[in-house]
Short mmCIF file of C-alpha atoms in Angstrom, two decimals:
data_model
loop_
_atom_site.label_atom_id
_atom_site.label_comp_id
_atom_site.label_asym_id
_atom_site.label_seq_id
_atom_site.Cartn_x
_atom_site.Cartn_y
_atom_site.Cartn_z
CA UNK D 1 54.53 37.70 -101.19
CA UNK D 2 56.14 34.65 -103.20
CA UNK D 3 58.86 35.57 -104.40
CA UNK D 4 61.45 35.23 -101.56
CA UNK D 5 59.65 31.98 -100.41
CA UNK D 6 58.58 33.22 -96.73
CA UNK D 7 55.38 33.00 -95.25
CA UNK D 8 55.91 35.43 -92.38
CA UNK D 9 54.91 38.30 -94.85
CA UNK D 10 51.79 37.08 -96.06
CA UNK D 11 50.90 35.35 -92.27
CA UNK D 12 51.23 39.01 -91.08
CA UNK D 13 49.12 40.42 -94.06
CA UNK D 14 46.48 37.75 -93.85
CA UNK D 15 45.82 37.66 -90.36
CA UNK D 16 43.32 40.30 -90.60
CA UNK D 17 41.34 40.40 -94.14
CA UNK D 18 39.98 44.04 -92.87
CA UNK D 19 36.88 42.87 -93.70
CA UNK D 20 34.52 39.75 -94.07
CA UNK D 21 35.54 38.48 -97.68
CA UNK D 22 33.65 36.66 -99.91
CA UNK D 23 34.57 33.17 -101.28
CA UNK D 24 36.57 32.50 -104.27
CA UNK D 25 39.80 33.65 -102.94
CA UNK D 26 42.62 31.55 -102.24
CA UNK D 27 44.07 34.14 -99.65
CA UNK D 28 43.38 38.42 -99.08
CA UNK D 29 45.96 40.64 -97.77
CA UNK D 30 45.13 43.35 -95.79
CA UNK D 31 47.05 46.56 -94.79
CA UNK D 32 45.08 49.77 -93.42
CA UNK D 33 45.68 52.78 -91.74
CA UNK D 34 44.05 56.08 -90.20
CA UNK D 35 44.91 59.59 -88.71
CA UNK D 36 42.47 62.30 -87.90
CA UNK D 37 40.82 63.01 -91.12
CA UNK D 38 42.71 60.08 -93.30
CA UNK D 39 41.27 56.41 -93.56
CA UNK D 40 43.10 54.21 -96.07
CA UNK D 41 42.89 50.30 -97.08
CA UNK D 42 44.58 47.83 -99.42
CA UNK D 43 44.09 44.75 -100.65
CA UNK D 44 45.83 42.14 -102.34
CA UNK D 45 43.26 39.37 -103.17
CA UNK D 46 44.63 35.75 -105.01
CA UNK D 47 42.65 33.79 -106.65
CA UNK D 48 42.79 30.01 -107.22
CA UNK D 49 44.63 30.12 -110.46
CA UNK D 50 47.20 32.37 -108.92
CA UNK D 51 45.65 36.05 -111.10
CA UNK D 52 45.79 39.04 -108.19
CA UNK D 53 43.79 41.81 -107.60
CA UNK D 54 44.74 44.61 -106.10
CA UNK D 55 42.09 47.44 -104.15
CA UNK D 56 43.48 50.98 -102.88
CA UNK D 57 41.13 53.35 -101.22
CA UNK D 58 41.85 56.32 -99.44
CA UNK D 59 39.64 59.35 -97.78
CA UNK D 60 40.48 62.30 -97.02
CA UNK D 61 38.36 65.64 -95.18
CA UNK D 62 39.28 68.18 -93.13
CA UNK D 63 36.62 67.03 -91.24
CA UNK D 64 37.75 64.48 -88.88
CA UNK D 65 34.13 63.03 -88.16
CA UNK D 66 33.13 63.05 -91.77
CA UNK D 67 35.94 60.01 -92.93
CA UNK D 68 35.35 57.98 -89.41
CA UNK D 69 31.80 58.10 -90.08
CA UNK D 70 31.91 57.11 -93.55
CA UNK D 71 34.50 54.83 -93.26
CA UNK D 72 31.95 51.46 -93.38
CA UNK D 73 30.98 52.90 -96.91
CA UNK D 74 34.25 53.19 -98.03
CA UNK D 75 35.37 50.03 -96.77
CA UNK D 76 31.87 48.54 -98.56
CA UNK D 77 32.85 49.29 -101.85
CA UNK D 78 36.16 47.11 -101.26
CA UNK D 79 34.32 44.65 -100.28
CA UNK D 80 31.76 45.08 -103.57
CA UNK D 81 34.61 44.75 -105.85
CA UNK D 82 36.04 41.67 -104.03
CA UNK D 83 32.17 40.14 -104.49
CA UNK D 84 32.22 40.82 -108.16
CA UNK D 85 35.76 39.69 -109.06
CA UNK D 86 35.22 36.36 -106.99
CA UNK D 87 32.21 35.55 -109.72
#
C-alpha cells in the first residue's frame, strides 16, 4: 500500500474495515469474499509505528447454511486478534 505512493489502493481497502475495529490502529484494510459454502476475510492492520499485521480466515462446508450462519464467529475471532494486538 506504500510503496508506489498512491492512496487510491488503500482508500479502496479502507473504506470498509469489515468489521468494527478496535483502537490502536493507524489504518485496517479490508478485503472479503463469499460463494455458496465459502466465506473468506483479510486484513491488513498498521499500527502507529508503521509494524503490520496481517489476518486470513477462510470457511469452507458443503453445507451452504452452516458457513453463512457461522460467519459472525468467524469474523469474531478477527476481530479478537485485532483487540489483542492493539494492547
Amino acid at each position: 500500500l506504500h510503496e508506489n505512493g498512491s492512496t487510491e489502493v488503500r482508500d479502496i481497502l479502507t473504506a470498509n474495515p469489515g468489521l468494527i475495529v478496535p483502537g490502536g490502529w493507524t489504518s485496517v484494510a479490508f478485503k472479503g469474499g463469499s460463494e455458496p459454502g465459502v466465506l473468506a476475510g483479510s486484513w491488513l492492520a498498521e499500527r502507529p509505528d508503521g509494524s503490520t499485521v496481517t489476518i486470513v480466515v477462510l470457511a469452507s462446508s458443503d453445507e451452504q447454511n452452516e458457513v453463512e450462519t457461522n460467519a459472525g464467529e468467524l469474523f469474531g475471532l478477527a476481530h479478537d486478534v485485532l483487540v489483542l494486538e492493539a494492547e
